Short mmCIF file of C-alpha atoms in Angstrom, two decimals:
data_model
loop_
_atom_site.label_atom_id
_atom_site.label_comp_id
_atom_site.label_asym_id
_atom_site.label_seq_id
_atom_site.Cartn_x
_atom_site.Cartn_y
_atom_site.Cartn_z
CA MET A 1054 -3.72 -31.69 9.03
CA LYS A 1055 -3.35 -27.93 8.72
CA ASN A 1056 -3.03 -26.16 12.07
CA ILE A 1057 -2.85 -22.40 11.60
CA ILE A 1058 -3.70 -19.19 13.46
CA ILE A 1059 -4.09 -16.18 11.18
CA ALA A 1060 -4.40 -13.05 13.32
CA SER A 1061 -5.29 -9.54 12.19
CA THR A 1062 -2.82 -7.96 14.59
CA SER A 1063 -0.15 -8.98 17.09
CA THR A 1064 -1.19 -6.41 19.63
CA LEU A 1065 -4.36 -4.79 20.91
CA SER A 1066 -4.30 -1.15 21.94
CA SER A 1067 -2.96 -0.70 25.52
CA GLU A 1068 -1.97 -4.38 25.78
CA GLY A 1069 1.41 -6.10 25.55
CA TYR A 1070 2.70 -7.85 22.43
CA LEU A 1071 0.61 -11.00 21.69
CA ASP A 1072 -1.12 -10.78 25.13
CA TYR A 1073 -4.67 -11.28 23.86
CA LEU A 1074 -3.63 -14.39 21.89
CA LEU A 1075 -1.55 -16.14 24.57
CA PRO A 1076 -4.34 -18.49 25.80
CA ALA A 1077 -4.97 -19.63 22.21
CA LEU A 1078 -1.23 -19.90 21.54
CA GLN A 1079 -0.65 -22.09 24.59
CA LEU A 1080 -3.01 -24.64 23.07
CA HIS A 1081 -1.83 -24.05 19.49
CA PHE A 1082 1.84 -24.67 20.31
CA GLN A 1083 1.24 -27.27 23.04
CA ASN A 1084 3.55 -29.86 21.43
CA CYS A 1085 6.28 -27.37 20.66
CA LYS A 1086 9.09 -26.26 22.99
CA THR A 1087 10.89 -23.93 20.60
CA ILE A 1088 9.18 -21.74 18.02
CA LEU A 1089 10.95 -20.85 14.79
CA PHE A 1090 10.44 -17.11 14.26
CA ILE A 1091 10.56 -15.41 10.85
CA PRO A 1092 11.44 -11.76 11.58
CA PHE A 1093 11.81 -10.65 7.94
CA ALA A 1094 9.00 -8.06 7.96
CA ARG A 1095 11.00 -5.83 10.36
CA PRO A 1096 8.28 -3.48 11.74
CA GLY A 1097 9.55 0.10 11.88
CA GLY A 1098 12.82 -1.16 10.36
CA ILE A 1099 14.06 -2.84 13.59
CA SER A 1100 16.73 -5.51 13.22
CA HIS A 1101 16.01 -9.25 13.03
CA LYS A 1102 17.75 -9.67 16.38
CA GLU A 1103 15.72 -6.97 18.16
CA TYR A 1104 12.51 -8.36 16.70
CA THR A 1105 13.32 -11.92 17.77
CA GLU A 1106 14.09 -10.72 21.31
CA LEU A 1107 10.72 -8.95 21.53
CA VAL A 1108 8.92 -12.10 20.40
CA GLY A 1109 11.01 -14.23 22.77
CA MET A 1110 9.86 -12.14 25.73
CA ALA A 1111 6.19 -12.62 24.78
CA PHE A 1112 6.49 -16.39 24.35
CA ALA A 1113 8.46 -16.74 27.58
CA LYS A 1114 5.13 -16.02 29.33
CA ILE A 1115 3.88 -19.40 28.11
CA ASN A 1116 7.27 -21.10 28.54
CA LYS A 1117 8.24 -21.32 24.88
CA LYS A 1118 11.68 -20.60 23.49
CA VAL A 1119 11.99 -18.58 20.28
CA THR A 1120 14.78 -18.84 17.69
CA GLY A 1121 15.11 -16.49 14.73
CA ILE A 1122 15.40 -18.14 11.32
CA ASP A 1123 18.45 -15.96 10.59
CA GLU A 1124 20.31 -17.82 13.36
CA PHE A 1125 20.36 -21.04 11.28
CA ASP A 1126 22.94 -21.80 8.60
CA ASP A 1127 20.29 -23.59 6.56
CA ALA A 1128 16.92 -21.83 6.67
CA THR A 1129 15.24 -24.53 4.56
CA GLU A 1130 16.19 -27.22 7.05
CA ALA A 1131 15.12 -24.97 9.91
CA ILE A 1132 11.61 -24.76 8.45
CA LYS A 1133 11.46 -28.48 7.68
CA ASN A 1134 12.52 -29.40 11.20
CA ALA A 1135 10.44 -26.81 13.05
CA THR A 1136 7.73 -27.99 15.47
CA GLY A 1137 6.09 -24.54 15.38
CA ILE A 1138 6.53 -21.44 13.21
CA PHE A 1139 5.61 -17.78 13.74
CA THR A 1140 5.87 -15.05 11.11
CA GLY A 1141 5.49 -11.59 12.65
CA GLY A 1142 4.11 -8.37 11.20
CA GLY A 1143 5.86 -5.40 9.64
CA ASN A 1144 6.13 -4.71 5.94
CA THR A 1145 4.66 -7.40 3.66
CA PHE A 1146 6.76 -6.32 0.64
CA VAL A 1147 9.95 -6.83 2.64
CA LEU A 1148 8.73 -10.15 4.06
CA VAL A 1149 7.75 -11.55 0.66
CA SER A 1150 10.98 -10.30 -0.96
CA GLN A 1151 13.07 -12.09 1.66
CA LEU A 1152 11.06 -15.32 1.43
CA TYR A 1153 11.67 -15.39 -2.34
CA LYS A 1154 15.30 -14.32 -2.01
CA TYR A 1155 16.04 -17.34 0.19
CA ASN A 1156 13.71 -19.68 -1.77
CA LEU A 1157 11.57 -20.26 1.31
CA MET A 1158 8.04 -19.53 0.03
CA ASP A 1159 7.34 -23.06 -1.22
CA ILE A 1160 9.12 -24.77 1.67
CA LEU A 1161 7.09 -22.78 4.18
CA SER A 1162 3.84 -23.47 2.36
CA GLN A 1163 4.59 -27.21 2.28
CA ALA A 1164 5.48 -27.29 5.99
CA ILE A 1165 2.20 -25.58 6.90
CA LYS A 1166 0.16 -27.84 4.62
CA LYS A 1167 1.81 -30.89 6.22
CA GLY A 1168 0.64 -29.68 9.64
CA THR A 1169 3.46 -27.74 11.31
CA PRO A 1170 1.60 -25.38 13.68
CA TYR A 1171 1.86 -21.87 12.22
CA LEU A 1172 1.02 -18.45 13.61
CA GLY A 1173 0.84 -15.34 11.44
CA THR A 1174 0.11 -11.80 12.59
CA SER A 1175 -0.50 -8.89 10.21
CA ALA A 1176 2.11 -9.31 7.39
CA GLY A 1177 2.61 -12.90 8.58
CA SER A 1178 -1.15 -13.39 8.08
CA ASN A 1179 -1.26 -11.62 4.75
CA ILE A 1180 1.07 -14.22 3.25
CA CYS A 1181 -1.33 -17.04 4.20
CA GLY A 1182 -3.61 -15.91 1.35
CA LEU A 1183 -3.26 -16.53 -2.38
CA THR A 1184 -1.40 -13.27 -2.99
CA MET A 1185 -0.15 -10.29 -0.97
CA GLN A 1186 -2.20 -7.95 -3.16
CA THR A 1187 -4.57 -6.86 -0.39
CA THR A 1188 -1.86 -5.74 2.03
CA ASN A 1189 -2.05 -2.23 3.50
CA ASP A 1190 1.72 -1.80 3.36
CA MET A 1191 3.95 0.52 1.37
CA PRO A 1192 5.90 -1.00 -1.55
CA ILE A 1193 9.26 -0.08 -0.03
CA VAL A 1194 11.06 -2.92 -1.83
CA TYR A 1195 10.21 -4.72 -5.11
CA PRO A 1196 9.44 -8.41 -4.55
CA SER A 1197 10.01 -10.90 -7.37
CA SER A 1198 6.33 -11.94 -7.17
CA PHE A 1199 3.13 -11.08 -5.30
CA GLN A 1200 2.16 -14.79 -4.95
CA THR A 1201 2.14 -16.02 -1.36
CA LEU A 1202 1.63 -19.23 0.65
CA GLY A 1203 -1.95 -20.01 -0.39
CA VAL A 1204 -2.67 -22.04 2.73
CA VAL A 1205 -6.21 -20.62 2.65
CA PRO A 1206 -8.07 -20.26 -0.68
CA PHE A 1207 -8.69 -16.48 -0.47
CA ASN A 1208 -6.87 -13.23 0.33
CA LEU A 1209 -6.61 -11.49 3.68
CA ASN A 1210 -6.84 -7.84 4.64
CA PRO A 1211 -5.51 -7.61 8.21
CA HIS A 1212 -6.13 -4.53 10.40
CA TYR A 1213 -9.40 -4.14 8.47
CA LEU A 1214 -10.78 -0.65 9.10
CA ASP A 1215 -14.37 0.47 8.60
CA PRO A 1216 -14.82 3.79 6.78
CA ASP A 1217 -14.72 6.77 9.16
CA LEU A 1218 -17.90 8.59 8.17
CA SER A 1219 -16.88 11.74 10.05
CA SER A 1220 -13.53 12.03 8.24
CA LYS A 1221 -12.87 14.76 5.68
CA HIS A 1222 -9.83 12.91 4.37
CA MET A 1223 -10.21 12.09 0.67
CA GLY A 1224 -7.77 9.17 0.50
CA GLU A 1225 -9.47 5.89 -0.47
CA THR A 1226 -11.24 3.88 2.25
CA ARG A 1227 -10.19 0.27 2.73
CA GLU A 1228 -13.44 -0.85 1.11
CA THR A 1229 -12.72 1.27 -2.00
CA ARG A 1230 -9.23 -0.21 -2.25
CA ILE A 1231 -10.58 -3.75 -2.09
CA LYS A 1232 -13.20 -2.87 -4.70
CA GLU A 1233 -10.34 -1.69 -6.94
CA PHE A 1234 -8.60 -5.04 -6.31
CA HIS A 1235 -11.73 -6.77 -7.62
CA ALA A 1236 -11.63 -4.73 -10.83
CA TYR A 1237 -8.58 -6.88 -11.71
CA ASN A 1238 -8.75 -10.01 -9.55
CA SER A 1239 -11.41 -12.58 -8.64
CA ALA A 1240 -10.05 -13.93 -5.33
CA PRO A 1241 -12.37 -13.33 -2.36
CA VAL A 1242 -10.92 -10.99 0.31
CA LEU A 1243 -11.56 -11.39 4.02
CA GLY A 1244 -11.25 -8.17 6.04
CA LEU A 1245 -10.12 -9.21 9.53
CA ARG A 1246 -10.66 -6.53 12.18
CA GLU A 1247 -8.15 -6.11 15.00
CA GLY A 1248 -8.87 -8.69 17.71
CA SER A 1249 -10.12 -11.26 15.18
CA TRP A 1250 -8.27 -14.35 14.05
CA LEU A 1251 -8.84 -17.46 11.99
CA ASP A 1252 -8.29 -20.84 13.62
CA VAL A 1253 -7.58 -23.27 10.80
CA LYS A 1254 -7.76 -26.96 11.74
CA GLY A 1255 -7.66 -29.28 8.73
CA ASP A 1256 -10.49 -28.19 6.45
CA LYS A 1257 -12.21 -25.99 9.02
CA ILE A 1258 -11.55 -22.22 9.17
CA ILE A 1259 -13.21 -20.85 12.32
CA LEU A 1260 -13.51 -17.07 12.90
CA LYS A 1261 -12.45 -16.21 16.46
CA GLY A 1262 -12.54 -13.06 18.60
CA ASP A 1263 -15.43 -10.76 19.47
CA LEU A 1264 -15.99 -9.09 16.11
CA THR A 1265 -17.51 -9.98 12.76
CA ALA A 1266 -15.29 -10.17 9.66
CA ARG A 1267 -16.12 -8.57 6.31
CA LEU A 1268 -16.12 -10.70 3.17
CA PHE A 1269 -15.62 -9.05 -0.22
CA ARG A 1270 -16.32 -10.93 -3.44
CA GLN A 1271 -16.00 -9.69 -7.00
CA ASN A 1272 -19.24 -8.08 -8.25
CA GLN A 1273 -21.10 -8.74 -5.00
CA ASN A 1274 -22.04 -6.68 -1.97
CA PRO A 1275 -19.77 -7.18 1.07
CA GLU A 1276 -21.05 -9.52 3.75
CA GLU A 1277 -20.54 -9.58 7.54
CA LEU A 1278 -19.60 -12.99 8.95
CA GLU A 1279 -20.22 -13.86 12.61
CA SER A 1280 -17.55 -14.97 15.06
CA GLY A 1281 -17.63 -18.73 15.55
CA MET A 1282 -18.60 -19.43 11.93
CA ASP A 1283 -16.74 -21.95 9.78
CA LEU A 1284 -15.49 -19.93 6.79
CA SER A 1285 -14.33 -22.91 4.74
CA PHE A 1286 -17.12 -22.14 2.23
CA ILE A 1287 -15.10 -19.14 0.96
CA ASN A 1288 -13.19 -19.90 -2.20
CA MET B 472 11.46 24.85 -18.74
CA LYS B 473 9.54 22.44 -16.50
CA ASN B 474 5.98 23.54 -15.76
CA ILE B 475 4.29 21.12 -13.39
CA ILE B 476 1.56 21.10 -10.75
CA ILE B 477 1.84 18.19 -8.33
CA ALA B 478 -1.29 18.10 -6.15
CA SER B 479 -1.93 15.93 -3.10
CA THR B 480 -5.57 15.40 -4.03
CA SER B 481 -7.98 16.20 -6.85
CA THR B 482 -10.81 17.07 -4.52
CA LEU B 483 -11.31 18.71 -1.15
CA SER B 484 -14.04 17.42 1.16
CA SER B 485 -17.48 18.84 0.24
CA GLU B 486 -16.15 20.45 -2.97
CA GLY B 487 -16.45 19.47 -6.63
CA TYR B 488 -13.73 17.64 -8.55
CA LEU B 489 -10.65 19.92 -9.02
CA ASP B 490 -12.62 22.97 -7.79
CA TYR B 491 -9.97 24.29 -5.39
CA LEU B 492 -7.29 24.09 -8.10
CA LEU B 493 -9.20 25.70 -10.98
CA PRO B 494 -7.76 29.23 -10.52
CA ALA B 495 -4.23 27.80 -10.60
CA LEU B 496 -5.10 25.54 -13.54
CA GLN B 497 -6.46 28.41 -15.60
CA LEU B 498 -3.02 29.99 -15.44
CA HIS B 499 -1.13 26.70 -15.72
CA PHE B 500 -2.92 25.65 -18.90
CA GLN B 501 -3.35 29.17 -20.36
CA ASN B 502 -1.72 28.26 -23.69
CA CYS B 503 -3.57 24.99 -24.06
CA LYS B 504 -7.03 24.45 -25.55
CA THR B 505 -7.21 20.69 -25.21
CA ILE B 506 -5.75 18.70 -22.32
CA LEU B 507 -4.52 15.16 -22.87
CA PHE B 508 -5.90 13.08 -20.00
CA ILE B 509 -4.30 9.86 -18.75
CA PRO B 510 -7.12 7.93 -17.02
CA PHE B 511 -5.13 4.72 -16.37
CA ALA B 512 -5.37 4.84 -12.53
CA ARG B 513 -9.15 4.20 -12.70
CA PRO B 514 -10.31 5.29 -9.20
CA GLY B 515 -12.82 2.79 -7.77
CA GLY B 516 -12.35 0.74 -10.95
CA ILE B 517 -14.37 3.13 -13.19
CA SER B 518 -13.79 2.90 -16.96
CA HIS B 519 -11.38 5.15 -18.87
CA LYS B 520 -14.37 6.68 -20.65
CA GLU B 521 -16.29 7.48 -17.44
CA TYR B 522 -13.16 8.94 -15.87
CA THR B 523 -12.42 11.13 -18.90
CA GLU B 524 -16.00 12.44 -18.89
CA LEU B 525 -15.72 13.39 -15.21
CA VAL B 526 -12.50 15.27 -15.89
CA GLY B 527 -14.00 16.89 -19.00
CA MET B 528 -16.84 18.35 -16.91
CA ALA B 529 -14.38 19.89 -14.45
CA PHE B 530 -12.18 21.45 -17.13
CA ALA B 531 -15.22 22.75 -19.02
CA LYS B 532 -15.55 25.28 -16.17
CA ILE B 533 -12.33 26.93 -17.40
CA ASN B 534 -13.14 26.34 -21.09
CA LYS B 535 -10.71 23.53 -21.73
CA LYS B 536 -11.46 20.41 -23.75
CA VAL B 537 -10.25 17.05 -22.47
CA THR B 538 -9.31 14.02 -24.58
CA GLY B 539 -8.47 10.62 -23.09
CA ILE B 540 -5.17 9.08 -24.19
CA ASP B 541 -7.02 5.83 -24.98
CA GLU B 542 -8.87 7.68 -27.77
CA PHE B 543 -5.63 8.00 -29.81
CA ASP B 544 -4.29 5.26 -32.09
CA ASP B 545 -0.74 6.27 -31.20
CA ALA B 546 -0.38 7.18 -27.51
CA THR B 547 3.30 8.09 -27.91
CA GLU B 548 2.47 10.69 -30.57
CA ALA B 549 -0.42 11.95 -28.43
CA ILE B 550 2.00 12.70 -25.58
CA LYS B 551 4.60 14.27 -27.88
CA ASN B 552 2.01 16.54 -29.50
CA ALA B 553 0.12 17.47 -26.33
CA THR B 554 0.04 21.13 -25.23
CA GLY B 555 -1.06 20.07 -21.72
CA ILE B 556 -1.24 16.75 -19.87
CA PHE B 557 -3.18 15.65 -16.78
CA THR B 558 -2.78 12.31 -15.01
CA GLY B 559 -5.59 11.69 -12.54
CA GLY B 560 -5.62 9.74 -9.29
CA GLY B 561 -6.75 6.20 -8.54
CA ASN B 562 -4.47 3.22 -8.06
CA THR B 563 -0.76 3.92 -8.60
CA PHE B 564 0.09 0.24 -9.28
CA VAL B 565 -2.44 0.16 -12.13
CA LEU B 566 -1.26 3.52 -13.50
CA VAL B 567 2.42 2.53 -13.49
CA SER B 568 1.66 -0.91 -14.98
CA GLN B 569 -0.20 0.69 -17.88
CA LEU B 570 2.49 3.32 -18.52
CA TYR B 571 5.08 0.54 -18.79
CA LYS B 572 2.80 -1.74 -20.81
CA TYR B 573 2.44 0.95 -23.49
CA ASN B 574 6.08 2.12 -23.18
CA LEU B 575 4.97 5.59 -22.13
CA MET B 576 6.97 6.22 -18.94
CA ASP B 577 10.06 7.63 -20.69
CA ILE B 578 8.08 9.53 -23.31
CA LEU B 579 5.97 11.19 -20.64
CA SER B 580 9.02 12.06 -18.55
CA GLN B 581 10.74 13.62 -21.59
CA ALA B 582 7.66 15.67 -22.52
CA ILE B 583 7.42 17.07 -18.99
CA LYS B 584 11.15 17.84 -18.83
CA LYS B 585 10.87 19.67 -22.18
CA GLY B 586 8.16 21.91 -20.72
CA THR B 587 4.75 20.48 -21.62
CA PRO B 588 2.49 21.76 -18.82
CA TYR B 589 1.62 18.79 -16.60
CA LEU B 590 -0.87 18.32 -13.79
CA GLY B 591 -0.82 15.33 -11.48
CA THR B 592 -3.23 14.58 -8.64
CA SER B 593 -2.75 11.76 -6.13
CA ALA B 594 -1.49 8.74 -8.18
CA GLY B 595 -0.69 11.21 -11.00
CA SER B 596 1.47 13.10 -8.48
CA ASN B 597 3.06 10.00 -7.05
CA ILE B 598 4.61 9.17 -10.41
CA CYS B 599 6.36 12.57 -10.54
CA GLY B 600 8.82 11.29 -7.93
CA LEU B 601 11.79 8.96 -8.37
CA THR B 602 9.77 5.85 -7.58
CA MET B 603 6.19 4.94 -6.64
CA GLN B 604 7.42 3.31 -3.44
CA THR B 605 5.75 5.80 -1.12
CA THR B 606 2.25 5.38 -2.53
CA ASN B 607 -0.61 4.58 -0.16
CA ASP B 608 -2.29 2.28 -2.68
CA MET B 609 -2.91 -1.46 -2.69
CA PRO B 610 -0.72 -3.60 -4.98
CA ILE B 611 -3.72 -4.86 -6.97
CA VAL B 612 -1.61 -5.48 -10.10
CA TYR B 613 2.14 -6.23 -10.46
CA PRO B 614 3.97 -3.48 -12.36
CA SER B 615 7.14 -4.32 -14.27
CA SER B 616 9.04 -1.71 -12.23
CA PHE B 617 8.50 0.76 -9.36
CA GLN B 618 10.58 3.47 -11.13
CA THR B 619 8.56 6.53 -12.14
CA LEU B 620 8.96 9.84 -14.00
CA GLY B 621 11.61 11.44 -11.78
CA VAL B 622 10.64 14.99 -12.76
CA VAL B 623 11.39 16.03 -9.17
CA PRO B 624 14.44 14.61 -7.34
CA PHE B 625 12.55 13.05 -4.41
CA ASN B 626 9.51 10.88 -3.65
CA LEU B 627 5.98 12.04 -2.89
CA ASN B 628 3.45 10.86 -0.35
CA PRO B 629 0.11 12.39 -1.41
CA HIS B 630 -2.89 12.52 0.97
CA TYR B 631 -0.33 12.77 3.78
CA LEU B 632 -2.07 12.03 7.09
CA ASP B 633 -0.84 12.99 10.54
CA PRO B 634 -1.03 10.25 13.18
CA ASP B 635 -4.43 10.18 14.93
CA LEU B 636 -3.35 10.23 18.57
CA SER B 637 -6.83 9.25 19.78
CA SER B 638 -6.99 6.14 17.57
CA LYS B 639 -6.77 2.65 19.05
CA HIS B 640 -6.06 1.15 15.62
CA MET B 641 -2.72 -0.64 15.59
CA GLY B 642 -2.04 -0.47 11.82
CA GLU B 643 1.10 1.52 11.00
CA THR B 644 0.85 5.32 10.84
CA ARG B 645 1.95 7.02 7.63
CA GLU B 646 5.08 8.25 9.41
CA THR B 647 5.98 4.68 10.46
CA ARG B 648 5.53 3.46 6.89
CA ILE B 649 7.83 6.18 5.54
CA LYS B 650 10.38 5.35 8.24
CA GLU B 651 10.26 1.74 7.01
CA PHE B 652 10.85 3.04 3.46
CA HIS B 653 14.01 4.73 4.73
CA ALA B 654 15.29 1.46 6.19
CA TYR B 655 15.84 0.41 2.54
CA ASN B 656 15.96 3.63 0.45
CA SER B 657 17.70 6.99 0.71
CA ALA B 658 15.39 9.21 -1.42
CA PRO B 659 13.79 12.06 0.55
CA VAL B 660 10.00 11.81 0.85
CA LEU B 661 7.68 14.82 0.85
CA GLY B 662 4.36 14.26 2.64
CA LEU B 663 1.84 16.55 0.89
CA ARG B 664 -1.32 17.15 2.92
CA GLU B 665 -4.67 17.48 1.16
CA GLY B 666 -5.04 21.03 -0.18
CA SER B 667 -1.30 21.38 -0.79
CA TRP B 668 0.41 21.30 -4.15
CA LEU B 669 3.84 21.91 -5.67
CA ASP B 670 4.17 24.49 -8.41
CA VAL B 671 7.27 23.55 -10.39
CA LYS B 672 8.59 26.23 -12.75
CA GLY B 673 11.99 25.42 -14.18
CA ASP B 674 14.28 24.83 -11.22
CA LYS B 675 11.90 26.26 -8.63
CA ILE B 676 9.55 24.00 -6.62
CA ILE B 677 7.15 26.22 -4.66
CA LEU B 678 4.85 24.76 -1.97
CA LYS B 679 1.30 26.09 -2.41
CA GLY B 680 -1.91 25.86 -0.37
CA ASP B 681 -2.60 26.75 3.25
CA LEU B 682 -0.74 23.92 4.97
CA THR B 683 2.84 22.97 5.72
CA ALA B 684 4.35 19.87 4.12
CA ARG B 685 6.35 17.22 5.99
CA LEU B 686 9.81 16.27 4.77
CA PHE B 687 11.27 12.89 5.68
CA ARG B 688 14.96 12.13 5.15
CA GLN B 689 16.82 8.95 5.95
CA ASN B 690 18.23 8.95 9.51
CA GLN B 691 16.91 12.43 10.27
CA ASN B 692 13.94 13.83 12.15
CA PRO B 693 11.02 14.91 9.96
CA GLU B 694 10.76 18.63 9.20
CA GLU B 695 7.75 20.89 8.56
CA LEU B 696 8.12 23.16 5.51
CA GLU B 697 6.11 26.36 5.19
CA SER B 698 3.77 27.17 2.32
CA GLY B 699 5.42 29.55 -0.17
CA MET B 700 8.88 28.04 0.32
CA ASP B 701 11.04 26.98 -2.60
CA LEU B 702 11.71 23.28 -2.03
CA SER B 703 14.34 22.90 -4.74
CA PHE B 704 16.94 22.29 -2.01
CA ILE B 705 15.49 18.78 -1.45
CA ASN B 706 17.47 16.09 -3.19
#
């Protein structure tokens, strides 16, 4: 049975890393002593080691150990044997490139579909969708494919931002960008605002947090979905 | 002799399309009656025809005709024979995909290097750099390469946005994204704020508009460059 948390962000403004999620994570990883961490997205270009240490400090608050996947000789075995997996945020292009480089995309998808508890934040959430094509990140490296884990049957847009009506900036709004995505692609896109997450248990996909999420479908008007709803109808 | 205008944006807030640039464009395209327009970036997913009409209306104000590249049977010949070329904004991934699909990237680069007057705005400016890897756009299609025209020896970030210090949004700032680019790439990146453009004449690259531009180099602190400066030292 799938057991996944897909969070818009790791961190809320003026809070510590993962703080707002810790109560949910205590339950989510209850049968797991050590979490396998995938640090490939390297936020701000920090090293895998620095990133793993940061994550280790957050999980220490709920008495979990964290080991970086780069510390294993065999990353495939590490994923297969993991009792809990976390992929952190950063740059989605870098993350996806690395997962393909080490042939881990399929292995990770299979492990999650078999029920290994998984947490994704930001880039780590993006890859839970069908493709990474609704990421907000810069294409700083060229991945061999944009296909991702497909553990939910739609795409994600983490850190979803509503248009700032007072802004004079002429760059595209997030909504315009997603509309452009739908000029070429039919997959639904779920805009997850910061503080929202999806709690996937088997076939149920429950929206958590205080805010609504915004659903974009090709050739349809966007729709606001209430917290607490089961979103498994989206496909 | 190269003769290029590389503009951050086509449009300033509360102005008409290209309005702020028209005096410069009158001079830039003085020896050109008809401008070849490349509408591939399709902002908001509009059709090539709609986009070309919009551009035609703007250039009519300075008595120029506009023809879309899709109206020619042979796009390569159209570029070779053009007396002026404009590539408009929209989605850079779509633009670059189309240029490669029709084998036009090299032809366009050669025409610009030989001196055909060129105007780029937003995505059309992005492609003037070495690669499109500092675009702000969503990867809604998968291009066969991120390499671009290379008519200037650095990368561009159009619509450059300073960090909003009052924001509680935790998505990466533009500066953070460019720093992440420099974890993997050494090309300098010029952040062009809206209202700024580069006027390239032969070996000179003059910064125009009222604002400074922000230069990012690998392992160095960013630098503000004054309007009027020759930026040909950047490489």
